[in-house]
GROMACS .gro file of C-alpha atoms in nm:
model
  415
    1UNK     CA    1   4.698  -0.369  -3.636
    2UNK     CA    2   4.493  -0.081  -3.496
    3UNK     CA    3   4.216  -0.137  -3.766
    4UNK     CA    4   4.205  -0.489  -3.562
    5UNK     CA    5   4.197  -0.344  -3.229
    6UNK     CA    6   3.929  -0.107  -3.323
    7UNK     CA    7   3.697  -0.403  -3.476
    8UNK     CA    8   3.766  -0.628  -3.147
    9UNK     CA    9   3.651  -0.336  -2.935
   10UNK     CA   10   3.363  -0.259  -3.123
   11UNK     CA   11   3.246  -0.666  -3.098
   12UNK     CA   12   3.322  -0.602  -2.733
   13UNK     CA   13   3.093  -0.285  -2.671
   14UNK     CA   14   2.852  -0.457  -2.862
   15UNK     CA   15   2.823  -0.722  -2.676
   16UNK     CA   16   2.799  -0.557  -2.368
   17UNK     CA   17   2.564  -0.306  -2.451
   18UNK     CA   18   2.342  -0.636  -2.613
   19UNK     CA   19   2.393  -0.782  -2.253
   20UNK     CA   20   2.250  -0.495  -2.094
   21UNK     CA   21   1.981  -0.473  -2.332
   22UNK     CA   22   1.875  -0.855  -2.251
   23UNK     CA   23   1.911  -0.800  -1.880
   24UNK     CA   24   1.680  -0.500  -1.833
   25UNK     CA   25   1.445  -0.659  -2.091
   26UNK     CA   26   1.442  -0.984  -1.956
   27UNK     CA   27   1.429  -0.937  -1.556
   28UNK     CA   28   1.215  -0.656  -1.614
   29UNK     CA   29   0.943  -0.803  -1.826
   30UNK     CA   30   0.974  -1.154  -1.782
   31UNK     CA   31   0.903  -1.421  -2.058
   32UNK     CA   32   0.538  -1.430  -2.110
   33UNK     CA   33   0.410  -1.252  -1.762
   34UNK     CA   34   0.359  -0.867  -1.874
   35UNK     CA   35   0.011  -0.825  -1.917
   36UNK     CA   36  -0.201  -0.493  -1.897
   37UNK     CA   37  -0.572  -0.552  -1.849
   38UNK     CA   38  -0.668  -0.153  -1.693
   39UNK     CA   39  -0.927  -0.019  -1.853
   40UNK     CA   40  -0.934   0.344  -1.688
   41UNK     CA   41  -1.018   0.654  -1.840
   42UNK     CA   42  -0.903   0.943  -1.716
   43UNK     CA   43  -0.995   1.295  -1.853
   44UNK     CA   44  -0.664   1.448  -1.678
   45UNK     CA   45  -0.416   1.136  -1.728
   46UNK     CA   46  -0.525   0.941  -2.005
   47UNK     CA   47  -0.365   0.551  -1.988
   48UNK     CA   48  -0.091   0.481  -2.176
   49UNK     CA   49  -0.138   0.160  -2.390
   50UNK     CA   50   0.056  -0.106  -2.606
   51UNK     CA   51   0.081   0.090  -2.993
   52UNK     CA   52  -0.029   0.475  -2.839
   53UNK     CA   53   0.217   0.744  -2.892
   54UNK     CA   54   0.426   0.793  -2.549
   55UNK     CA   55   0.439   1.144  -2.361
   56UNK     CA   56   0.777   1.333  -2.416
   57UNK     CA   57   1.024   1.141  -2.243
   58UNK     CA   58   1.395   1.156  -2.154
   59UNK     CA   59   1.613   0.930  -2.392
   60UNK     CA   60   1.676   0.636  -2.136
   61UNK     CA   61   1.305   0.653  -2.055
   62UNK     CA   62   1.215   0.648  -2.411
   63UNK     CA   63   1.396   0.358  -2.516
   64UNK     CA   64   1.295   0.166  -2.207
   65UNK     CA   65   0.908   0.253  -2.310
   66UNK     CA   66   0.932   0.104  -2.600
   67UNK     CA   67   1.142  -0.206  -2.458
   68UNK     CA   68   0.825  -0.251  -2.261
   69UNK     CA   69   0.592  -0.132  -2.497
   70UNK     CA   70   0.708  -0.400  -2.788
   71UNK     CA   71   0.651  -0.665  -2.506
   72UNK     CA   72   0.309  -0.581  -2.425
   73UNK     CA   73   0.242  -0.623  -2.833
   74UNK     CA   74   0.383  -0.941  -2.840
   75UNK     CA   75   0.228  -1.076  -2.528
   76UNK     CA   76  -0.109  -0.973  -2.616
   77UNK     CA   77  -0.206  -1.212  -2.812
   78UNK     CA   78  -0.068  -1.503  -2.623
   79UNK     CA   79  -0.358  -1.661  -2.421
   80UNK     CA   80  -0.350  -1.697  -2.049
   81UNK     CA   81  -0.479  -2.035  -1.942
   82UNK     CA   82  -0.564  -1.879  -1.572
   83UNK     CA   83  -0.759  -1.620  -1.741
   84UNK     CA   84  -1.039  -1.904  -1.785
   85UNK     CA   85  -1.001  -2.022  -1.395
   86UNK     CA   86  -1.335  -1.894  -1.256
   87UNK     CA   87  -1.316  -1.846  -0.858
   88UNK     CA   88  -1.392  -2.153  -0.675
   89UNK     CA   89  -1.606  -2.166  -0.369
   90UNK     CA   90  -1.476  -2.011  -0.112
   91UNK     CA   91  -1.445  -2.216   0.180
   92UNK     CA   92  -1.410  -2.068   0.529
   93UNK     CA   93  -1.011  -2.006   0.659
   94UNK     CA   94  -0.922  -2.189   0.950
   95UNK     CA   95  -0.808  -1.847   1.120
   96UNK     CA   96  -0.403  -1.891   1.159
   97UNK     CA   97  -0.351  -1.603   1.386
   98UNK     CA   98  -0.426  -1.460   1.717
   99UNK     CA   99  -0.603  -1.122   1.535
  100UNK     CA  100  -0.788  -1.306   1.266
  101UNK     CA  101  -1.000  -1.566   1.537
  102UNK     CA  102  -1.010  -1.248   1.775
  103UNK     CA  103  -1.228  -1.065   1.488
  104UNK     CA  104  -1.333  -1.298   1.265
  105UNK     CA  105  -1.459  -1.309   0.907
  106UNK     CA  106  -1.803  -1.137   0.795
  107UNK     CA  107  -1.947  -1.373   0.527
  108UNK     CA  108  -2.253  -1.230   0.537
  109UNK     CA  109  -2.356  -1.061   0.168
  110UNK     CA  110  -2.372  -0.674   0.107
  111UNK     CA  111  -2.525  -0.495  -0.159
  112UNK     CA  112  -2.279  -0.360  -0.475
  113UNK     CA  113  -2.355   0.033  -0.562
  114UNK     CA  114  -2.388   0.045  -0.975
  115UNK     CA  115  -2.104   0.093  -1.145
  116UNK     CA  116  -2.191   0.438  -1.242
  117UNK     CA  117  -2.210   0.523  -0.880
  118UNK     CA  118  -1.917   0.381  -0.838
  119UNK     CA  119  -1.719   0.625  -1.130
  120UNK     CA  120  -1.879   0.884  -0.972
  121UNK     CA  121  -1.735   0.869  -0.640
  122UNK     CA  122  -1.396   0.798  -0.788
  123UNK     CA  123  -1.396   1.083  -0.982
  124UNK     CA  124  -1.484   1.293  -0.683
  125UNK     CA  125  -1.234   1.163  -0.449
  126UNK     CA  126  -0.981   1.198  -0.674
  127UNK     CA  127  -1.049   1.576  -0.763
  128UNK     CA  128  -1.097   1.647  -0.370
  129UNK     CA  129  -0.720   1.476  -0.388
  130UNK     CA  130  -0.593   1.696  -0.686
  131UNK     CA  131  -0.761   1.984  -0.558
  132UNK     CA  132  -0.565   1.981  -0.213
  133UNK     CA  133  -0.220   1.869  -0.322
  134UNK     CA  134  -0.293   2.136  -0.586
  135UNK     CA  135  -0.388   2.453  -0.300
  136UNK     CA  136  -0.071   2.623  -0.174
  137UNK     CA  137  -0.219   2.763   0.092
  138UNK     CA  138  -0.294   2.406   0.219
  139UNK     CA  139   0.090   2.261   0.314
  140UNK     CA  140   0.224   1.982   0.488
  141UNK     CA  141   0.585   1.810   0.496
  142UNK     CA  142   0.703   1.685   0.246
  143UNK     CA  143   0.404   1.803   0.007
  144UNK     CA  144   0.664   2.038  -0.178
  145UNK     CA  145   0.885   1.757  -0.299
  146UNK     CA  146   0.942   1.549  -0.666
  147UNK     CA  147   0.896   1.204  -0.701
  148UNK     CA  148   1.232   1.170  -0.736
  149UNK     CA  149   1.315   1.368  -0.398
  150UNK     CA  150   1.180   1.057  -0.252
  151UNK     CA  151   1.429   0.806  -0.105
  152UNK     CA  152   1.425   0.488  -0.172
  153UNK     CA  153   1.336   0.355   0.129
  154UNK     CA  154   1.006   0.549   0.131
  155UNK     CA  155   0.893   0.373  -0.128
  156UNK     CA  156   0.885   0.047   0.004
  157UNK     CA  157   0.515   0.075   0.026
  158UNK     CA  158   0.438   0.046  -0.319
  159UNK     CA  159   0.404  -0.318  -0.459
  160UNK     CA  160   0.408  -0.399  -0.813
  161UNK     CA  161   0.240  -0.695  -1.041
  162UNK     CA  162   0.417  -0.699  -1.350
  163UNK     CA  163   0.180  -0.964  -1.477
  164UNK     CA  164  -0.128  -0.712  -1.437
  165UNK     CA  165   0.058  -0.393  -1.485
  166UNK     CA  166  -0.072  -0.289  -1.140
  167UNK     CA  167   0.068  -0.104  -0.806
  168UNK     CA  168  -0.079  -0.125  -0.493
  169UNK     CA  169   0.059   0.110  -0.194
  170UNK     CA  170  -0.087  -0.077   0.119
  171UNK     CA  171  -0.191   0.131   0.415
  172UNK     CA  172  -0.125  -0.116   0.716
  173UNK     CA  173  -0.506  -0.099   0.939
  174UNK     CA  174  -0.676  -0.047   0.594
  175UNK     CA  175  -0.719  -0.452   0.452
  176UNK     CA  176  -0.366  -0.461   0.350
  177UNK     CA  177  -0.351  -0.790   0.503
  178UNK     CA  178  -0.620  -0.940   0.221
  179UNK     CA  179  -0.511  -0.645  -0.042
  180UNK     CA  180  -0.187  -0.783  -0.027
  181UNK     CA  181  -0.277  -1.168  -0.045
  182UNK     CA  182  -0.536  -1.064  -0.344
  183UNK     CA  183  -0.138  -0.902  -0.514
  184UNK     CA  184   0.018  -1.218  -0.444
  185UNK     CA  185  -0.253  -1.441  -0.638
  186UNK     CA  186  -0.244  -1.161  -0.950
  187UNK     CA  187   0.142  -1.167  -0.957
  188UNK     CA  188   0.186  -1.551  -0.884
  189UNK     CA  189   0.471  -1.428  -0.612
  190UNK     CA  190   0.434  -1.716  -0.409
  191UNK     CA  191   0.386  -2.095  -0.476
  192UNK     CA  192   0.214  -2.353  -0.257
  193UNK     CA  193   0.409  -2.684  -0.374
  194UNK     CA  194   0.475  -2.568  -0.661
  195UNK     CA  195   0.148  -2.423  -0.765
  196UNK     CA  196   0.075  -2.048  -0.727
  197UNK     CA  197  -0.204  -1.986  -0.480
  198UNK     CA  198  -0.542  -1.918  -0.670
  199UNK     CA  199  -0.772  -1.790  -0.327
  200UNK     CA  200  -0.648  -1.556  -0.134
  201UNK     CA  201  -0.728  -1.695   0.169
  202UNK     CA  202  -0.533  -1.973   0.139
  203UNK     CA  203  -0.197  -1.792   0.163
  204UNK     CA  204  -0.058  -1.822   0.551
  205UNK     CA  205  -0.079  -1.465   0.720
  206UNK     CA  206   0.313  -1.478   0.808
  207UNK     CA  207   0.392  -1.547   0.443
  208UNK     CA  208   0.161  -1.207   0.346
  209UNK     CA  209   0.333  -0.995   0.583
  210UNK     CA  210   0.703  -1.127   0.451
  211UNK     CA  211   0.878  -0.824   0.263
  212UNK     CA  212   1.022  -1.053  -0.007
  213UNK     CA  213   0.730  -1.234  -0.092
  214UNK     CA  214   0.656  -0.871  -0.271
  215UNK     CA  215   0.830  -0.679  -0.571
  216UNK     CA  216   0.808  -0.326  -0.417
  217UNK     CA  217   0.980  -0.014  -0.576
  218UNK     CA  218   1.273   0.028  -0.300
  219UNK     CA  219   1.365  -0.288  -0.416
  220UNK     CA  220   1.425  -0.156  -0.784
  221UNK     CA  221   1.777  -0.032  -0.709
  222UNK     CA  222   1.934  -0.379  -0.641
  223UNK     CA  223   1.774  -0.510  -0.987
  224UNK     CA  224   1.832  -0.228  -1.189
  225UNK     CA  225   2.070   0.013  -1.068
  226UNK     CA  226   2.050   0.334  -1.209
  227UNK     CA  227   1.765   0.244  -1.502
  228UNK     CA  228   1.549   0.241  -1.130
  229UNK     CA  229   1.397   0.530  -1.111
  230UNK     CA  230   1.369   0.548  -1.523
  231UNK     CA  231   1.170   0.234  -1.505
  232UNK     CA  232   0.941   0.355  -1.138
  233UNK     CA  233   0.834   0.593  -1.385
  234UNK     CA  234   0.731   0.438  -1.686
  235UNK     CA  235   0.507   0.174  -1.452
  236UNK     CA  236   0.364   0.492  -1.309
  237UNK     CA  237   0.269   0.599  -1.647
  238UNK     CA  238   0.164   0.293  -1.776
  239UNK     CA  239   0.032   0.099  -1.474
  240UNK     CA  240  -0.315   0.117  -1.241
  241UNK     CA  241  -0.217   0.257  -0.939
  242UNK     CA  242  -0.435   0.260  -0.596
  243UNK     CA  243  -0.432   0.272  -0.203
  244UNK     CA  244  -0.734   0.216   0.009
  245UNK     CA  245  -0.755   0.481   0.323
  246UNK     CA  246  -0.942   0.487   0.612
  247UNK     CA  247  -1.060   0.796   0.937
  248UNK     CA  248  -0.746   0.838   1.028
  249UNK     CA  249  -0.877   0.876   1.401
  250UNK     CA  250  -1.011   0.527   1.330
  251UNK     CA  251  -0.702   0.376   1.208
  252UNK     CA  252  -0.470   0.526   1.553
  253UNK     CA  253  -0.751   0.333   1.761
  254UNK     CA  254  -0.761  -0.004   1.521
  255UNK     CA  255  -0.349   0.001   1.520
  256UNK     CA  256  -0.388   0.068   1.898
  257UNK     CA  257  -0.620  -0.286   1.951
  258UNK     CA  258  -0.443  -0.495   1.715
  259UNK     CA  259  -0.072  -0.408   1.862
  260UNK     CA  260  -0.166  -0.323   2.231
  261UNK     CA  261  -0.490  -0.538   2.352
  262UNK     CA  262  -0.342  -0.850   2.200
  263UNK     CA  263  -0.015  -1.015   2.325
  264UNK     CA  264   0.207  -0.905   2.056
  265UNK     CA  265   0.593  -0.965   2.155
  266UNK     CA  266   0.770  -0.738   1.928
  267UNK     CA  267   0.523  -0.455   1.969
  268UNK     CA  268   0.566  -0.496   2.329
  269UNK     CA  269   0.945  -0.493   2.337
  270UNK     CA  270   0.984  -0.231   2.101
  271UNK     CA  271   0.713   0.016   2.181
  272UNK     CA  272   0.477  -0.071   2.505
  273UNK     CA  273   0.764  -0.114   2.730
  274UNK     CA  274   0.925   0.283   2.603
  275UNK     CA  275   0.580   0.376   2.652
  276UNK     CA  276   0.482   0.209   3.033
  277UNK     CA  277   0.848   0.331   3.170
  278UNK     CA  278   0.787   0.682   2.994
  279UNK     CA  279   0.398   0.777   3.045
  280UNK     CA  280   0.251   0.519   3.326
  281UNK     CA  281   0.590   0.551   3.532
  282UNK     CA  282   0.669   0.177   3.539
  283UNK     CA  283   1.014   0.038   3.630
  284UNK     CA  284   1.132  -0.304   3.662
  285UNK     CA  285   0.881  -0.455   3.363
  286UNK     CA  286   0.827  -0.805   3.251
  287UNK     CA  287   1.066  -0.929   2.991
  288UNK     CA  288   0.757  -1.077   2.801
  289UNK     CA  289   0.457  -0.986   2.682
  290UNK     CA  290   0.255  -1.279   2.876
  291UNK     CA  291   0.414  -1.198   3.225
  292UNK     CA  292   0.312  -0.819   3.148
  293UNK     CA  293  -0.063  -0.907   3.049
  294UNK     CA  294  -0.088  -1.142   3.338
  295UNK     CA  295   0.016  -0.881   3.555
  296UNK     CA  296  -0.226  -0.640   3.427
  297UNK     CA  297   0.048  -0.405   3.277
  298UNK     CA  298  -0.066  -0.283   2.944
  299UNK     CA  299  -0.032   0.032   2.730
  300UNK     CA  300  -0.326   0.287   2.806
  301UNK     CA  301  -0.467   0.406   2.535
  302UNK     CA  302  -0.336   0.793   2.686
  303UNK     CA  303   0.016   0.665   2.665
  304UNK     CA  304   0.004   0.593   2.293
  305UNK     CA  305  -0.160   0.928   2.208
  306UNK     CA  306   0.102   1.064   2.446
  307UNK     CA  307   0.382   0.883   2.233
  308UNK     CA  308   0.244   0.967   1.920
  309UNK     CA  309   0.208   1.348   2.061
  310UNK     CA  310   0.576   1.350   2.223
  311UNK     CA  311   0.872   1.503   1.998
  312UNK     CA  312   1.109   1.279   2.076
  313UNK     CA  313   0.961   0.971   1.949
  314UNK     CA  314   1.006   1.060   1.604
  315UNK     CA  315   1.410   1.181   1.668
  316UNK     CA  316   1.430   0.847   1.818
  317UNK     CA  317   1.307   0.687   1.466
  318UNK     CA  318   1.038   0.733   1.240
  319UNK     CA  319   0.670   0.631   1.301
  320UNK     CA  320   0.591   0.270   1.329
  321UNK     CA  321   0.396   0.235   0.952
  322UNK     CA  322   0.062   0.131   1.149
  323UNK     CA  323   0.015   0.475   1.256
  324UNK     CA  324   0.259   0.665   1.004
  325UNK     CA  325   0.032   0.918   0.791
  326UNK     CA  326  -0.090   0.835   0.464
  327UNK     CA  327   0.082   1.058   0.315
  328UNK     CA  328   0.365   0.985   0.392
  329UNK     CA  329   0.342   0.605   0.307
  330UNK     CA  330   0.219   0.693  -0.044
  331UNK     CA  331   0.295   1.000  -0.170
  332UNK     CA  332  -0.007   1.104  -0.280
  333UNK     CA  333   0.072   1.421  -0.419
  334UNK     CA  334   0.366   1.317  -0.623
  335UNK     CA  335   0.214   0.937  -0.761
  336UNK     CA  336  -0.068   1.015  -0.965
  337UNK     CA  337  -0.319   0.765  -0.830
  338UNK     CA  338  -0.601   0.592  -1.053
  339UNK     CA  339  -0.837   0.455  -0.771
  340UNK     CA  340  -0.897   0.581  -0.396
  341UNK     CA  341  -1.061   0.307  -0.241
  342UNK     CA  342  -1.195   0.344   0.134
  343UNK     CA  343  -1.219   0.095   0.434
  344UNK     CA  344  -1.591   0.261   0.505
  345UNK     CA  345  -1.699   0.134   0.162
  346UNK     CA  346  -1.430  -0.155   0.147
  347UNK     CA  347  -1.687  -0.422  -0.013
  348UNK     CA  348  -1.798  -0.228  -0.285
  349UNK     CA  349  -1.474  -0.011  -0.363
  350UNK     CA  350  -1.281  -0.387  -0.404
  351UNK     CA  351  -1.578  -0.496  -0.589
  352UNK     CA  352  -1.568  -0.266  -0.876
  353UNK     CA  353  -1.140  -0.213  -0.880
  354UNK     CA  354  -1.150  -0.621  -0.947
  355UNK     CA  355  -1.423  -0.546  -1.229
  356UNK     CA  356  -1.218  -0.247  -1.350
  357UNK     CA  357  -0.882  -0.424  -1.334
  358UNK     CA  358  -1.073  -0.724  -1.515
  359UNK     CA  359  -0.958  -0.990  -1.249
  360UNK     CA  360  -1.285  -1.037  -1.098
  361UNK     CA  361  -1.341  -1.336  -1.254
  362UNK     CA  362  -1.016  -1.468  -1.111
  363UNK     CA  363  -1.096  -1.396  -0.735
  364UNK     CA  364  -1.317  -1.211  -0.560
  365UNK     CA  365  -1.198  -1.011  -0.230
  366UNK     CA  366  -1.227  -1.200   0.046
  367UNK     CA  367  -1.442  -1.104   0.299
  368UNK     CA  368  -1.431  -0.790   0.592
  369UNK     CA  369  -1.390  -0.894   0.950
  370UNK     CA  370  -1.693  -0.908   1.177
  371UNK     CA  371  -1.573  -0.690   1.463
  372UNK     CA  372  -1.401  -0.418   1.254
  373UNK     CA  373  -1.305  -0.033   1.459
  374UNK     CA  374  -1.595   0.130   1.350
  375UNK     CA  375  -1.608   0.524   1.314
  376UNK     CA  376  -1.888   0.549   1.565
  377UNK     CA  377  -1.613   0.398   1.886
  378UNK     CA  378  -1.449   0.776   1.834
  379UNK     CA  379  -1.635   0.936   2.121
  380UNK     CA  380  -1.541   0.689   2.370
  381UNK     CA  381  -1.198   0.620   2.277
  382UNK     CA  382  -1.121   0.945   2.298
  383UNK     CA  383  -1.327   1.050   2.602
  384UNK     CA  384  -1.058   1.058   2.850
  385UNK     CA  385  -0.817   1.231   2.623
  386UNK     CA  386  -0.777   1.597   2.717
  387UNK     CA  387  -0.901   1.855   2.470
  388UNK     CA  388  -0.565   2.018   2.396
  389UNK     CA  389  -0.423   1.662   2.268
  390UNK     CA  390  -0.688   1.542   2.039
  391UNK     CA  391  -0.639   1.949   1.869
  392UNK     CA  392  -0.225   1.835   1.845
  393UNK     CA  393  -0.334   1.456   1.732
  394UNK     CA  394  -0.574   1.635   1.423
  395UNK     CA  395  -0.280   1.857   1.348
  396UNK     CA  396  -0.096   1.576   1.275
  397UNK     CA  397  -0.305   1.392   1.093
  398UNK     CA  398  -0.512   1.689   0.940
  399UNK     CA  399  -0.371   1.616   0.581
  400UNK     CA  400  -0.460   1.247   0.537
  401UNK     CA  401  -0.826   1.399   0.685
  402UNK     CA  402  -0.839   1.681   0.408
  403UNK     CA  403  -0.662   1.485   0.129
  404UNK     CA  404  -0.881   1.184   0.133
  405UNK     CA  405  -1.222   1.372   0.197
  406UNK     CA  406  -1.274   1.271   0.562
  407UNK     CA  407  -1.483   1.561   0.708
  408UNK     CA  408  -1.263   1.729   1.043
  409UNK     CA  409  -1.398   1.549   1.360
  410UNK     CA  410  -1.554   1.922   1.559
  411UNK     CA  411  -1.736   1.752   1.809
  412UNK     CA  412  -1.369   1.586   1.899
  413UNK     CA  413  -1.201   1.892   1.889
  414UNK     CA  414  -1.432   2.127   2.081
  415UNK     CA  415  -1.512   2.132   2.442
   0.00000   0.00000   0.00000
């Protein structure tokens, strides 16, 4: 009788544990969709590919790297019919929001740098990157902490294509909008009738912007429980990982435009309204964001400096993530990234990461808008800013400046 017991709780725990095994392997990999087409060298972090020996790893991480590592064998070989779809002429978006007909598209052409100007500049932004998040004596919050210090909902940035074996942590004021339509055509996240989108600019802006039209890694603990942060890890080892950054002066005064100079209801409700009744001394304001414009109420440019500046906004919550640092969006010292792209070379940085992720021939990037912030608008934006505040507003963005190369803005910070 116990001999009996034993054997029908050993079929049991088998079949649980051969439950588990199909669950992790099957929502995690997908049928026929895990595909790894980086070609990166690295000298300091050499990619990890389908048949190479793995790095010392803990035993759950192990087993899970070869789960995924068996796939990518087995997949290889299986043709991809999209692989063959050239990109189609591009026709011109109808512009589907207020933003995109304010500023336009730029479809005029720009000439590529060569590729080997291209590694070049990647290797030196990412050593000015290692190089700083290596210095002690340069510190910031949070620069101290693990990867797995990081909560959860921190990482919500960070959006994955299984299909690619690619993460991309957008940088909202930095082409997210296109970076993250250009994600949803590589993963096939979204389907138009049926169909997955093939040209970026197809997808409806509202549809980019919706959180679960994305696989991102804070959503990792609802799938997968505790294998979550095992598995964040092996993509990080295995996958291409990049961010595109911009001056972060620039980006305060682009986020400034897009949410404050155009009629934006829940910027205005949540922020501009705080900001009028705190810094412009305004009572009694508009319930909308029409009846406020028309009456010529609108957030100065001083007030959201003086927001950003004050040190109770961030009690209150956490910065809004159009003008949250870099840093803190992406982690840059803890995830290992394989490509720094930058908004001032946007055309020819997305150029060569489509070559190098071997997608260009699947889509090209579409194109930058006409009346984009420019670096040169710094002087006048910040003209009628007193000194003292644009020497608190560098101090608070001073590691996004150093980390990502961007020289310090002296004649901003000098009398």
């Amino acid at each position: 009788m116990t001999k009996a017991r034993l054997l029908r709780l050993s079929v049991v725990l088998v079949s649980i544990f051969m439950i588990l095994l199909i669950i992790v392997y099957w929502d995690n990999v997908g049928t026929a969709h895990f595909y790894l087409h980086t070609s990166f060298s690295r000298p300091h972090s050499p990619a990890i590919t389908a048949g190479e020996d793995w790095e010392a790893l803990p035993d759950v991480d192990e087993f899970l790297a070869k789960l995924l590592s068996s796939s990518l064998k087995q997949n290889s070989s299986t043709p991809r019919k999209t692989e063959q779809l050239l990109v189609q002429g591009s026709s011109k978006p109808v512009a589907s929001n207020l933003e995109e007909k304010v500023r336009g598209y730029d479809w005029s052409t720009h000439n590529d740098r060569n590729s080997l100007d291209q590694e070049q500049v990647q290797i030196e932004r990412q050593r000015t990157l290692r190089e700083f998040c290596a210095n002690s004596s340069f510190t910031f919050p949070t620069k101290g902490r693990s990867f797995d210090d990081i909560p959860n909902y921190e990482l919500n940035h960070l959006i994955v294509d299984d299909r690619h074996g690619i993460i991309y942590c957008y940088v909202p004021k930095v082409a997210c909008t296109n970076w993250k339509r250009v994600m949803i055509v590589l993963s096939e996240s979204l389907l138009d009738q049926g169909i997955p989108y093939r040209n970026p600019l197809d997808i409806p802006r509202e549809h980019v912007h919706n959180t679960s039209t994305h696989l991102t890694f804070n959503k990792f603990w609802r799938r997968y429980g505790k294998f979550s942060r095992h598995l964040m890890k092996i993509k990080l080892k295995k996958y291409t990982k990049f961010l595109f950054v911009r001056d972060p002066f620039v980006r305060l005064i682009s986020a400034f435009r897009s949410k404050f100079e155009l009629e934006n209801e829940e910027f205005y409700r949540r922020f501009a309204i705080p900001m009028l009744k705190l810094y412009s001394n305004h009572t009694n304001l508009p319930s909308s964001v029409s009846e406020a414009f028309g009456a010529g109420l609108k957030v100065s440019f001083s007030d959201f400096i003086q927001y950003l500046l004050d040190p109770r906004t961030e009690k209150m919550a956490p910065f809004n993530e159009h003008w949250r640092q870099v840093y803190r969006l992406c982690h840059p010292c803890q995830i290992d990234y394989d490509f720094i792209g930058k908004l001032e070379t946007l055309d020819e940085d997305a150029a060569y990461l489509l070559q190098l992720l071997k997608v260009d021939k699947l889509l090209r990037f579409p194109p930058s808008y006409r009346n984009r912030t420019a670096s040169s608008w710094e002087d006048n934006w910040f003209a009628k800013i007193p000194l003292a505040w644009r020497q608190q507003l560098y101090k608070l963005y001073e590691a996004d400046f150093v980390l990502f190369g961007y020289p310090k803005p002296e004649n901003l910070l000098k009398d």
